[in-house]
Coordinates of C-alpha atoms and ligand atoms in Angstrom, one line a residue:
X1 CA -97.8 -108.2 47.4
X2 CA -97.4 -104.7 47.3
X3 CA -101.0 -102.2 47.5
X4 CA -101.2 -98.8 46.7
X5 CA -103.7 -96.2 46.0
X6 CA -104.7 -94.1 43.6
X7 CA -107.5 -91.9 42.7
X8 CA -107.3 -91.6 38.6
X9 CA -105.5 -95.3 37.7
X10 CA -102.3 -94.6 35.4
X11 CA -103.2 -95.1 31.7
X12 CA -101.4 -98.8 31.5
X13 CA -104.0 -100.6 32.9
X14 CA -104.1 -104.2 32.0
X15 CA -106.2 -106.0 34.4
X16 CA -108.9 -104.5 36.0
X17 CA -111.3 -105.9 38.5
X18 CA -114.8 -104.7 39.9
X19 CA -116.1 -105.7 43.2
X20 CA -119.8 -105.8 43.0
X21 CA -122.9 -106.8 44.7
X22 CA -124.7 -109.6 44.2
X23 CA -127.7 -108.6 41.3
X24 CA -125.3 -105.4 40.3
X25 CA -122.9 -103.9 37.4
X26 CA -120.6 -101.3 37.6
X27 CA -121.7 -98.0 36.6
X28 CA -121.1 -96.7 32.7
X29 CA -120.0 -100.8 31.9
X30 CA -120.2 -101.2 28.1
X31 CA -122.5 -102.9 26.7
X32 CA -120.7 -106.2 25.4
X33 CA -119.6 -106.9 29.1
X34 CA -123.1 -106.5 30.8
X35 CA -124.1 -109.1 28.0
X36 CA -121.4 -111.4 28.4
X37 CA -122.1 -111.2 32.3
X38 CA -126.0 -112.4 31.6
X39 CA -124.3 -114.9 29.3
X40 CA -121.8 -116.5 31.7
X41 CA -124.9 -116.2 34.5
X42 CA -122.6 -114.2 36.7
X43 CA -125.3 -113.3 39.0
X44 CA -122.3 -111.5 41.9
X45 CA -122.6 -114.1 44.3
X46 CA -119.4 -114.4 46.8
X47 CA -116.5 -114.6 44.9
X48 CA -118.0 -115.7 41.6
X49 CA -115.8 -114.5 39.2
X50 CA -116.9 -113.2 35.1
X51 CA -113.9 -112.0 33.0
X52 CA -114.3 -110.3 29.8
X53 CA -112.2 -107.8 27.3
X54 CA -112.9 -104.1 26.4
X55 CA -111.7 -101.4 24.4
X56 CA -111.1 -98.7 26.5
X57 CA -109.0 -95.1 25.2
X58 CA -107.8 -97.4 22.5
X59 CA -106.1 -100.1 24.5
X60 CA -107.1 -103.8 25.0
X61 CA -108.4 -104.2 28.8
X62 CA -108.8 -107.4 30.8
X63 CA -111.7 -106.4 32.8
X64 CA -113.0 -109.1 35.4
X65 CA -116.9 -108.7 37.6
X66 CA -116.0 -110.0 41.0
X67 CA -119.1 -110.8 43.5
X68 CA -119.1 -109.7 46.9
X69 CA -122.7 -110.9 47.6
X70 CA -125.7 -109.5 49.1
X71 CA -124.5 -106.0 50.5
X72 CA -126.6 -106.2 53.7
X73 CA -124.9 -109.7 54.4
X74 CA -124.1 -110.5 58.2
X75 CA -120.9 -111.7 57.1
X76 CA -120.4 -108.8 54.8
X77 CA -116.6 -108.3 56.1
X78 CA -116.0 -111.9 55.3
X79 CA -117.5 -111.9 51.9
X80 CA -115.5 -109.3 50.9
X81 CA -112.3 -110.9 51.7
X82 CA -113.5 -113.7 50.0
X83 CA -114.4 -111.3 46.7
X84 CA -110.8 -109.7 47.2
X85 CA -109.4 -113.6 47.6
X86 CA -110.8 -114.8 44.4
X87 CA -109.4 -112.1 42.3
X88 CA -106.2 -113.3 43.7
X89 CA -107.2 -117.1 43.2
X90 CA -108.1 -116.3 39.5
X91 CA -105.1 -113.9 38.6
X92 CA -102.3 -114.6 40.9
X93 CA -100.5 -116.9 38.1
X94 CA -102.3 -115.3 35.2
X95 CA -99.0 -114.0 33.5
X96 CA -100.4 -110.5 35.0
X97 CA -98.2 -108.9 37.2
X98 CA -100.6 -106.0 38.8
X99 CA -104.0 -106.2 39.3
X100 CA -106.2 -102.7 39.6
X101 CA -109.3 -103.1 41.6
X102 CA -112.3 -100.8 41.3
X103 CA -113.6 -100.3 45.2
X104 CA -116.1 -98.0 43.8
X105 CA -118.9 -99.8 42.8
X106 CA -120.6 -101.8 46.0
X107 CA -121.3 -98.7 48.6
X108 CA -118.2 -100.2 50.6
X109 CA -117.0 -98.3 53.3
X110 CA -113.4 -97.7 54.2
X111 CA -113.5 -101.0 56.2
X112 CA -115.2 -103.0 53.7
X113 CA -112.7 -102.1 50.7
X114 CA -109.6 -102.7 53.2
X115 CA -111.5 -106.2 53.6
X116 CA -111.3 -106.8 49.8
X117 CA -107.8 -105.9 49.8
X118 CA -106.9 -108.2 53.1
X119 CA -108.2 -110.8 51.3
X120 CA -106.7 -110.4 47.8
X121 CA -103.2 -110.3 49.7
X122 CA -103.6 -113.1 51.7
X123 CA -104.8 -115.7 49.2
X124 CA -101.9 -114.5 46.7
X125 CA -99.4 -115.5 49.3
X126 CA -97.3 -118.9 48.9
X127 CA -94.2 -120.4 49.3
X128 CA -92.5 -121.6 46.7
X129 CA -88.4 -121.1 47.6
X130 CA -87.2 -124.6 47.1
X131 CA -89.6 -125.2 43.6
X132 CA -86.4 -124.4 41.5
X133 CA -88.0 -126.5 38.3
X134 CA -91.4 -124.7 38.8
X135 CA -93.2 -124.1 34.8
X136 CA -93.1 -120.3 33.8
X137 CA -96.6 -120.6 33.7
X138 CA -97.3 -121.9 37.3
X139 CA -95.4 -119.5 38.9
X140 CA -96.8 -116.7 40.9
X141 CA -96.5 -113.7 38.5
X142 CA -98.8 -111.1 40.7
X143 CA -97.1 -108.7 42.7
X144 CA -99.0 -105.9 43.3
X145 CA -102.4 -104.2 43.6
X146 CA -103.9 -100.8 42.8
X147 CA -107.2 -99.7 44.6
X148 CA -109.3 -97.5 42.6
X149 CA -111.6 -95.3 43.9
X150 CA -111.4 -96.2 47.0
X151 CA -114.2 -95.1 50.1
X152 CA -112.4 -93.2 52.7
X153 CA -110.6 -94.4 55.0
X154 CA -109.6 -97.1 53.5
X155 CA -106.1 -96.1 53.6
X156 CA -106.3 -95.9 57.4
X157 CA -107.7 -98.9 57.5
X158 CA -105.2 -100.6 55.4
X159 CA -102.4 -99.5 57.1
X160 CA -103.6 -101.5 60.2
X161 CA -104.7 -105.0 57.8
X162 CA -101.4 -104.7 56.1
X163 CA -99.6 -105.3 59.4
X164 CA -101.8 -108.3 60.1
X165 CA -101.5 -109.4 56.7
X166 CA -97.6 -109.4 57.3
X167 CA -98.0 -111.7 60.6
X168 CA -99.8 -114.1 58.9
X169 CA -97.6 -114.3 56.1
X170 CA -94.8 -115.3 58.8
X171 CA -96.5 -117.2 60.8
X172 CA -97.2 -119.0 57.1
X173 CA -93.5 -119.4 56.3
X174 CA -92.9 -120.5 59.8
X175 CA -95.1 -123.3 59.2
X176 CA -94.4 -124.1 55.9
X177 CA -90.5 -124.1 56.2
X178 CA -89.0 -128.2 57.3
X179 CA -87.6 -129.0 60.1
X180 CA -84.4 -128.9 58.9
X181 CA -84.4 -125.6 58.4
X182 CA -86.0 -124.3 60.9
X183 CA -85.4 -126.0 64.3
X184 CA -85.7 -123.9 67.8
X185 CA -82.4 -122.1 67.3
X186 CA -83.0 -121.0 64.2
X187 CA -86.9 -120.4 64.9
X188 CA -85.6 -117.6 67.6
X189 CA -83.2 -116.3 64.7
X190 CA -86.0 -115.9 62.3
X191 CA -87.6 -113.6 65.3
X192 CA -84.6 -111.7 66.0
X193 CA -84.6 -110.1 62.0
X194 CA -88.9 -109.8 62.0
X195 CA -88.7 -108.1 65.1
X196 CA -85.6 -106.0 64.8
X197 CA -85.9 -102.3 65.0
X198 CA -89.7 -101.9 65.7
X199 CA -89.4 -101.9 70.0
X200 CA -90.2 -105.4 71.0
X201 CA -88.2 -107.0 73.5
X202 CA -87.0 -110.3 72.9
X203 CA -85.8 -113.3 75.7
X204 CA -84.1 -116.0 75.1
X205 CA -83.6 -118.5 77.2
X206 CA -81.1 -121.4 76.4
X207 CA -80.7 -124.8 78.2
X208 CA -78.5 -124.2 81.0
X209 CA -80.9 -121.3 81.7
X210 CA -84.0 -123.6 81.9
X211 CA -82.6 -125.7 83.6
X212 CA -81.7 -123.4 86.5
X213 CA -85.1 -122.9 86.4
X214 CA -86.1 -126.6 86.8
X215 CA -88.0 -127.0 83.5
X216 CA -87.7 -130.6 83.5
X217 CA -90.8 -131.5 81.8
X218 CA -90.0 -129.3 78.4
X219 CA -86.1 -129.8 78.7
X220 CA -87.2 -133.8 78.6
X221 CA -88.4 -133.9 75.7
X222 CA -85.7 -132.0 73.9
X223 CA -83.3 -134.1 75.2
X224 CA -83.3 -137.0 72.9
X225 CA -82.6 -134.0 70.0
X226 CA -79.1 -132.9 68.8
X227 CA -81.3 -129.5 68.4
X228 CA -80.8 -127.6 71.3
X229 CA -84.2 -126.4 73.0
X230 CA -85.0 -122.4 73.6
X231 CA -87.9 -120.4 75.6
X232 CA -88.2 -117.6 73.5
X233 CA -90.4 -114.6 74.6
X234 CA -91.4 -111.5 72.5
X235 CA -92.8 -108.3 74.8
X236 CA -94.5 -105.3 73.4
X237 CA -95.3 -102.7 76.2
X238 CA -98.0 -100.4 74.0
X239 CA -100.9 -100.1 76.6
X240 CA -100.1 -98.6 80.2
X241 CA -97.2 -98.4 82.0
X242 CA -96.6 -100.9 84.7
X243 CA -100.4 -102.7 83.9
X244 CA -99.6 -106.5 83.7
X245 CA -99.6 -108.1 80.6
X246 CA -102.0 -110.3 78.6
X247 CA -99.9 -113.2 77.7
X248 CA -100.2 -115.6 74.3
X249 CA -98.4 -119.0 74.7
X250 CA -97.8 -121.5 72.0
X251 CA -96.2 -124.5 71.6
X252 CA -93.4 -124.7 69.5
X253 CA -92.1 -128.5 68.5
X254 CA -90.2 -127.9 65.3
X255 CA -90.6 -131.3 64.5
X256 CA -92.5 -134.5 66.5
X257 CA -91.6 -138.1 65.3
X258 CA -93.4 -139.2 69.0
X259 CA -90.1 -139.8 70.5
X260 CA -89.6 -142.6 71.8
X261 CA -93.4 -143.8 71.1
X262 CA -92.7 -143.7 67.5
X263 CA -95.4 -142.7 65.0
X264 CA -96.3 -144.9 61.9
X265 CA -94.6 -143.4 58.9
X266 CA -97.5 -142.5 57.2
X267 CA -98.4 -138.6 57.2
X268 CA -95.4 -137.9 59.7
X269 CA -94.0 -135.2 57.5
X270 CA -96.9 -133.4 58.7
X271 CA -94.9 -132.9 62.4
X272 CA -93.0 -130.2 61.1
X273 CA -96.3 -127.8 61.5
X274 CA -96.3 -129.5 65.0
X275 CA -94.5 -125.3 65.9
X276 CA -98.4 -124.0 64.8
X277 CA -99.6 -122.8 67.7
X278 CA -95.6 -121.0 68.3
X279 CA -95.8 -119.7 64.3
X280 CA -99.0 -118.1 65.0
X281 CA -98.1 -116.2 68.4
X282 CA -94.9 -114.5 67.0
X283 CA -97.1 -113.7 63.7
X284 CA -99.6 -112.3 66.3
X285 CA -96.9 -110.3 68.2
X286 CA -95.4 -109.0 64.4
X287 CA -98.6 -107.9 63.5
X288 CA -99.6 -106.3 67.0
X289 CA -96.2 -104.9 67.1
X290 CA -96.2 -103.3 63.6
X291 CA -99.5 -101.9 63.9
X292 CA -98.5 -100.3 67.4
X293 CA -101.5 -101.7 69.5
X294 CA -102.3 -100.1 72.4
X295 CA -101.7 -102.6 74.7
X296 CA -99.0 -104.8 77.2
X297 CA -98.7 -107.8 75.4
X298 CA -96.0 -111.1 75.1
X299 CA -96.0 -113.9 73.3
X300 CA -94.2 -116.8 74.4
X301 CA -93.1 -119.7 72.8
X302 CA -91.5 -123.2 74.2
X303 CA -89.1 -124.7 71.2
X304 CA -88.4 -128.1 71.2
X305 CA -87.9 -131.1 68.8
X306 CA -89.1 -134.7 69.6
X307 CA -86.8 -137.2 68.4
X308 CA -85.9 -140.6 69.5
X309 CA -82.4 -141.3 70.3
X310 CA -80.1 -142.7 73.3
X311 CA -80.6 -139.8 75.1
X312 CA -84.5 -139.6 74.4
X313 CA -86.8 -139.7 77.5
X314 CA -88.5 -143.2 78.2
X315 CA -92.3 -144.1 78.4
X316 CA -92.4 -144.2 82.5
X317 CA -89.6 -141.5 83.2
X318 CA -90.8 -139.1 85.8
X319 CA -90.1 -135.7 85.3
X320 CA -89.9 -132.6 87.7
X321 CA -91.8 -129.7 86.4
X322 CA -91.0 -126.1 86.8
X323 CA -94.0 -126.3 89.0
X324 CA -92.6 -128.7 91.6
X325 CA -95.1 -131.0 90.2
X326 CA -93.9 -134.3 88.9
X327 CA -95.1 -136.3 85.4
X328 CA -95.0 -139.5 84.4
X329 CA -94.4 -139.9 81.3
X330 CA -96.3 -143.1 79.5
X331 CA -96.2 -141.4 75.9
X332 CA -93.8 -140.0 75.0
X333 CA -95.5 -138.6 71.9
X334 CA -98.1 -136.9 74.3
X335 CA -95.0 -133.9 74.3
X336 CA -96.9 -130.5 73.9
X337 CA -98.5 -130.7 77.6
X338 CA -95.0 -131.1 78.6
X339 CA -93.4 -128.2 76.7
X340 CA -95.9 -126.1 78.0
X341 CA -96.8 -126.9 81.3
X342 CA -93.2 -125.4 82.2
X343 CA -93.6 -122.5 79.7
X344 CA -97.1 -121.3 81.4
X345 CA -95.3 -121.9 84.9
X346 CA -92.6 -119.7 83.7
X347 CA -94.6 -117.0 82.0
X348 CA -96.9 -116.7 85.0
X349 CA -94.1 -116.3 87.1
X350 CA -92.2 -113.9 85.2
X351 CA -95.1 -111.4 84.1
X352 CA -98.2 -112.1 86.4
X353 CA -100.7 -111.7 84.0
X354 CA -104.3 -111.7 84.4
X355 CA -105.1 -113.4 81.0
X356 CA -102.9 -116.0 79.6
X357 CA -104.6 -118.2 76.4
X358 CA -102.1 -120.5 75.2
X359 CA -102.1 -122.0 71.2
X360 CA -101.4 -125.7 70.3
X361 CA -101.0 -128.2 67.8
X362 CA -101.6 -130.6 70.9
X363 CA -104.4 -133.4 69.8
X364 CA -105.0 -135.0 66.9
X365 CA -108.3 -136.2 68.7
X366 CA -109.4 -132.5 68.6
X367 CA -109.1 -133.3 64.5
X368 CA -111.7 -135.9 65.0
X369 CA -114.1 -133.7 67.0
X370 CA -114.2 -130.4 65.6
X371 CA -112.7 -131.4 61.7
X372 CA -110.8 -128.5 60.3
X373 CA -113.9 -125.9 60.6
X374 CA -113.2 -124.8 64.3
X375 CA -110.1 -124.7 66.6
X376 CA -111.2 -126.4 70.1
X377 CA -111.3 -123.7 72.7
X378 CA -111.5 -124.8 76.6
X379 CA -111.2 -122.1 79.5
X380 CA -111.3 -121.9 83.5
X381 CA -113.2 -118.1 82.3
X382 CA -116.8 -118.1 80.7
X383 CA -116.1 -114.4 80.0
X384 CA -112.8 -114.9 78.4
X385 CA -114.3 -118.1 76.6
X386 CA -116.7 -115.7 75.0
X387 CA -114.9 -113.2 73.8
X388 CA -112.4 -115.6 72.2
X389 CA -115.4 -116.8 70.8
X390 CA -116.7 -114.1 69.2
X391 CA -113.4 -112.5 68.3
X392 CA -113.2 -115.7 66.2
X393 CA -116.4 -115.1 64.3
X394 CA -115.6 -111.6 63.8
X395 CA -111.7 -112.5 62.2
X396 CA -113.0 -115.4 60.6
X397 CA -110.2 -118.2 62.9
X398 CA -113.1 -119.7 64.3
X399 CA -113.2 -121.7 67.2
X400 CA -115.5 -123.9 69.7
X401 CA -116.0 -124.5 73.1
X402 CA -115.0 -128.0 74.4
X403 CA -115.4 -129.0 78.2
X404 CA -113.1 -129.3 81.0
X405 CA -114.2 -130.5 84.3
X406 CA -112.9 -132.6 88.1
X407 CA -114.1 -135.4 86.2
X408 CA -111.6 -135.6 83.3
X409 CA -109.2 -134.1 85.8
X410 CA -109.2 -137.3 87.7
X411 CA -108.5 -139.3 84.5
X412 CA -104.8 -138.0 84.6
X413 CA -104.2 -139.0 88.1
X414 CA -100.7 -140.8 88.4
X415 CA -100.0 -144.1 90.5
X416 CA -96.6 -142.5 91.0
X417 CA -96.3 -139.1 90.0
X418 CA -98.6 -136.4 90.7
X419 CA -99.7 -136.0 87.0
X420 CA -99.3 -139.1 84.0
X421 CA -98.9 -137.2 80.9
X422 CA -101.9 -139.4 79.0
X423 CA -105.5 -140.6 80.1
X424 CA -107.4 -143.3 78.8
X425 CA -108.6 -143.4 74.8
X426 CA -111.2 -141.4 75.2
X427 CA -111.7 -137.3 75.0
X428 CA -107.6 -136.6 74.6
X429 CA -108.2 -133.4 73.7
X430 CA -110.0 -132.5 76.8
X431 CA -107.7 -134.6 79.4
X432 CA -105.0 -133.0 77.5
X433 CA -106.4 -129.3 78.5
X434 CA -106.9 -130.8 81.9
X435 CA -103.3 -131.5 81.9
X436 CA -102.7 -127.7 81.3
X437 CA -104.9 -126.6 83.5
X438 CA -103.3 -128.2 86.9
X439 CA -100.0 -125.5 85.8
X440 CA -102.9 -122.8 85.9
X441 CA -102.4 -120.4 89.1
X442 CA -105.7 -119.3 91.1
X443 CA -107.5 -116.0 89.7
X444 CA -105.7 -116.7 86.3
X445 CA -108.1 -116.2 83.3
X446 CA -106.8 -119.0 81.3
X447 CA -107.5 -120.1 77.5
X448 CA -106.1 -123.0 75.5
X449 CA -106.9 -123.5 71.7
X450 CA -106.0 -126.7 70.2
X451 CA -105.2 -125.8 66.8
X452 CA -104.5 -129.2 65.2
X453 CA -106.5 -129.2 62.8
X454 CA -106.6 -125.5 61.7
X455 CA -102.7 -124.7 60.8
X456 CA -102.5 -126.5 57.7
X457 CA -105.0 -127.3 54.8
X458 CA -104.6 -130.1 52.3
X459 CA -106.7 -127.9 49.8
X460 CA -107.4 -124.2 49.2
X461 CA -109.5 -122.4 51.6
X462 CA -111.3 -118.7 51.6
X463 CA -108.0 -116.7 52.2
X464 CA -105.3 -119.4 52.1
X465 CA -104.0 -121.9 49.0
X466 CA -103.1 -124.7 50.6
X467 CA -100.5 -125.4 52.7
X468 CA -99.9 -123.2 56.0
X469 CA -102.9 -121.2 57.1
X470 CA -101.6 -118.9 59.1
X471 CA -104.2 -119.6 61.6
X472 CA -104.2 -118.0 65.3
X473 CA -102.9 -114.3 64.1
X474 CA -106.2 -112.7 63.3
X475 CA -107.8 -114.6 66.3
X476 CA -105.3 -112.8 68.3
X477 CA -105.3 -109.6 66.7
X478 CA -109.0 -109.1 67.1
X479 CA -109.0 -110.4 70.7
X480 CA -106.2 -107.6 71.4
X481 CA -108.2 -105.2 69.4
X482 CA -111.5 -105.6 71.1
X483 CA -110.5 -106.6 74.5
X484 CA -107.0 -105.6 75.5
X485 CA -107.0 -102.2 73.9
Ligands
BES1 N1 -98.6 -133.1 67.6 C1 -99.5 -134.1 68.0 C2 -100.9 -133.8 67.7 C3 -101.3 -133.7 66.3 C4 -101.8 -134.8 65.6 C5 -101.3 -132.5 65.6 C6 -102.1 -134.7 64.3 C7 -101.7 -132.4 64.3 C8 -102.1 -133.5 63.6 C9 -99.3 -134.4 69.5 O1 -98.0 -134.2 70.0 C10 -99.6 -135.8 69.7 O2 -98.8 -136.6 69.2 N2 -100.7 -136.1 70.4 C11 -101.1 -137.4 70.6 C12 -101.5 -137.5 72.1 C13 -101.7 -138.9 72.5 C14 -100.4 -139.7 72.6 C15 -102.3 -138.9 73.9 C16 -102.3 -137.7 69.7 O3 -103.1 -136.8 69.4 O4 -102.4 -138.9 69.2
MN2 MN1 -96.8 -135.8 69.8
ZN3 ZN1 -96.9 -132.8 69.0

C-alpha cells in the first residue's frame, strides 16, 4: 500500500476517514453524521468503526468515524494501530481504491498518527498470488492512503514505520509462500533481490562448505531432502566500526514432515511456516537495513527441509556437531535444535558477539503453554530477558519468560552421545532451550524465542488477516532500536 501526505486533500475525495477519541467528533462534522453516530452508538472505542454519507462541495462523500479510544490510554500507540487497522479491515475490499485519513482530530502527535498509518498498512496486506478465480468483489481493491492533516513529524516518523512495515510484509510472504516454492535455495534467492543495492552483506554457505566446517547436526537433517541445505547470513555494519555484532538467529526448515518420525497427516500443511523464526530475521534485517539503524547487526538463518527418504537420518543416528559435541538422535522430528545448534556454533565463531537471541518455530509444546498470546522467551541473561521483554510490550510481539535450569539440563543427557536430541514428555519447550543452550559459549548473552505459536493465525488479529503474522520483526526492530542503537 502506498502512503502519502498532504496538507489540503485533492478535491476527488471518495472515502474519507476520522480517527477520534473515544466520547469525540471531529470538528465542524455536519449535523446528519453526529446523529447517525448517536444512532449507530458509536461511542469511539478502539477500532469501532461508524460509516456514514455527506454532501460535501457538491460531491457525494463516504465519510467513516474511526475510534482510537481513550487518548490518555497506556497502550495509546497500540490502539492507534488498531484504529488505523480497522479502517483497513472495513475498506481494504470495499471497491475503494484509496482511502484519505483525517489525523487531525485526536491531539496525536507525529508518533501517534505514524501508528495509525502502520497499522492501516499492515492489516491491508495479504497474499493472494495463486487465487486466480478470486470474485471481483473479494479482492483487495485498496491501494493507497492519504494522511490529512497530519501532526508533525509524522512524515519522519513514517519514513522509519514504512521500512518496518516492508520487513513484515516479507517476512509475511516468506511464510505464507509453500514449500515448493520456496525451499532453502530459493529462500537465499528471495534475500539476494530484497537485499540488493541497499549495503548488506550477504553469505552463503552451501553443503560442501558446511561440511568443511563439520555441521553434522544441521547437514543431517537435510540429508534425506533432494533440496539442498544453505547457511545464509545477512550483515549490516551501521553502528561502530570494528564493535562486534548483536546477532539474530532463526531457524529456517522450509518444510518439516518429521523425517523419519513421520507426523499424522492431519494439520501437516502447516510445516511449511516451520522457516518462521528464519522469515522473521531476514524481515528484521530488511527493515533495520532500509531504515539505516545505527548499529552492527546479522541475521542468520540455517535452511533446511525435513523429509523422509533413503537417505534420511534414523531415530538413533549419532551426529557430530560443529561443536565437537555429539547427538543422538531419537526424533527425528525434534530437527530445529539440530539446525541450530550448528548455526549458533558457527555464528559465534565467525562474529564473536556479545548478544545472540535466536527465533524458532521449535515446540509445539510451547503452543500448549503460552497459546498464541505470547512467544516463549528463555535466556542465560536476566538483563537481556528484560529488555526483550519489554521491547515486546512496547512493539506489540509479545513474549513470556519460561525457565531453564541444571535440572532440565540433565533430562537431555545421552547414554551414548553427549546430548539426545529429546527428553521425556514433559516441558519440551524448555529441554528443547536446554538443548540450545549447551552450543551457548561462556559470557555470551544468549536469547531463544519459541515462536510456534505466534507466526501464523487461523483468524484475523489486531494488525494481521489471517494467515502469516509476520511476527519477530517489530520485536527485533524495537530491541535494535532501544538497545543496540
Ligand atoms: N516444527 C515443530 C514444532 C511445531 C509444532 C511448530 C507445531 C509449530 C506448530 C518441531 O520441529 C517439532 O516437530 N517439535 C516436536 C518436538 C518433539 C519431537 C520433542 C514437537 O513439538 O512435537
Ligand atoms: Mn519437527
Ligand atoms: Zn520443526
Amino acid at each position: 500500500m502506498q502512503i502519502s501526505f498532504s496538507d489540503t486533500g485533492s478535491g476527488d475525495i471518495q472515502l474519507l476517514a476520522y480517527v477520534v477519541n473515544k466520547g469525540s467528533l471531529p470538528n465542524g462534522l455536519e449535523p446528519e453524521l453526529a446523529e447517525g453516530a448517536a444512532a449507530a452508538r458509536f461511542k469511539g472505542r478502539v477500532g469501532q468503526v461508524f460509516e456514514g454519507f455527506a454532501q460535501r462541495d457538491g460531491k457525494l462523500v463516504r465519510v467513516a468515524l474511526v475510534g482510537a479510544g481513550d487518548a490518555d490510554s497506556s497502550d495509546r500507540k497500540g490502539n492507534l494501530e488498531k484504529a488505523g487497522a480497522a479502517i483497513a479491515a472495513k475498506y481494504a475490499s470495499s471497491g475503494e481504491k484509496s482511502v484519505a485519513v483525517d489525523l487531525g482530530s485526536a491531539g496525536l502527535s507525529g508518533e501517534d498518527a505514524a501508528a495509525v498509518l502502520l497499522g492501516l498498512r499492515l492489516r491491508t496486506w495479504r497474499y493472494d498470488i495463486y487465487r486466480t478465480k478470486l470474485a471481483d468483489e473479494k479482492k483487495i481493491t485498496l491501494q493507497s492512503a492519504v494522511a490529512l492533516n497530519a501532526p508533525d513529524g509524522t512524515q519522519a516518523t513514517w519514513a522509519d514505520q514504512s521500512a518496518i512495515a516492508e520487513g513484515v510484509e516479507f517476512t509475511r510472504v516468506l511464510v505464507a509462500e509453500p514449500a515448493n516454492k520456496l525451499y532453502p535455495v530459493s529462500f537465499v534467492e528471495r534475500c539476494q533481490a530484497a537485499f540488493e543495492g541497499t549495503g548488506a552483506e550477504l553469505t552463503v554457505l552451501d553443503e560442501p562448505a558446511m561440511e568443511k566446517l563439520g555441521m553434522g547436526a544441521l547437514l543431517g537433517v537435510g540429508q534425506g531432502s533432494e533440496q539442498p541445505s544453505r547457511l545464509l547470513a545477512i550483515r549490516w555494519d551501521g553502528g561502530a566500526a570494528g564493535e562486534e555484532p548483536t546477532v539474530f538467529l532463526g531457524k529456517g526448515v522450509t518444510f518439516d514432515t518429521g523425517g523419519i518420525s513421520l507426523k499424522p497427516p492431519p494439520g501437516m500443511e502447516d510445516m511449511k511456516w516451520d522457516m518462521g523464526g528464519a522469515g522473521a530475521v531476514a524481515g528484521a534485517m530488511l527493515a533495520l537495513v532500509k531504515r539505516k539503524a545505527r548499529a552492527n547487526i546479522v541475521g542468520v538463518v540455517g535452511l533446511v527441509e525435513n523429509m523422509p527418504d533413503g537417505k534420511a537420518q534414523r531415530p538413533g543416528d549419532i551426529v557430530t556437531t560443529m561443536s565437537g559435541q555429539t547427538v543422538e538422535v531419537l526424533n527425528t522430528d525434534a530437527e530445529g535444535r539440530l539446525v541450530l545448534c550448528d548455526a549458533l556454533h558457527w555464528a559465534q565463531e565467525q562474529y564473536s558477539p556479545k548478544t545472540i537471541v535466536d527465533f524458532a518455530t521449535l515446540t509445539g509444546a510451547i503452543i500448549v503453554s503460552l497459546g498464541h498470546e505470547h512467544g516463549g522467551l528463555f535466556a542465560n541473561d536476566d538483563d537481556l530477558a528484560d529488555k526483550l521483554t519489554a521491547a515486546g510490550k512496547s512493539s506489540g510481539d509479545k513474549m513470556w519468560r519460561m525457565p531453564i535450569g541444571p535440572a532440565y539440563d540433565k533430562l537431555i543427557d545421552s547414554p551414548i552421545a553427549d546430548i539426545k536430541n529429546v527428553g521425556p514428555r514433559m516441558a519440551g519447550s524448555i529441554t528443547a532451550a536446554q538443548f540450545l543452550n549447551r552450543f551457548i559459549k561462556p559470557g555470551v548473552a544468549w536469547a531463544h524465542c519459541d515462536i510456534a505459536g505466534m507466526v501464523w493465525a487461523d483468524k484475523p488479529g489486531a494488525t494481521w488477516d489471517k494467515g502469516a503474522t509476520g511476527f519477530g520483526v517489530r520485536l527485533i526492530d524495537q530491541f535494535v532500536a532501544e538497545n543496540v542503537e
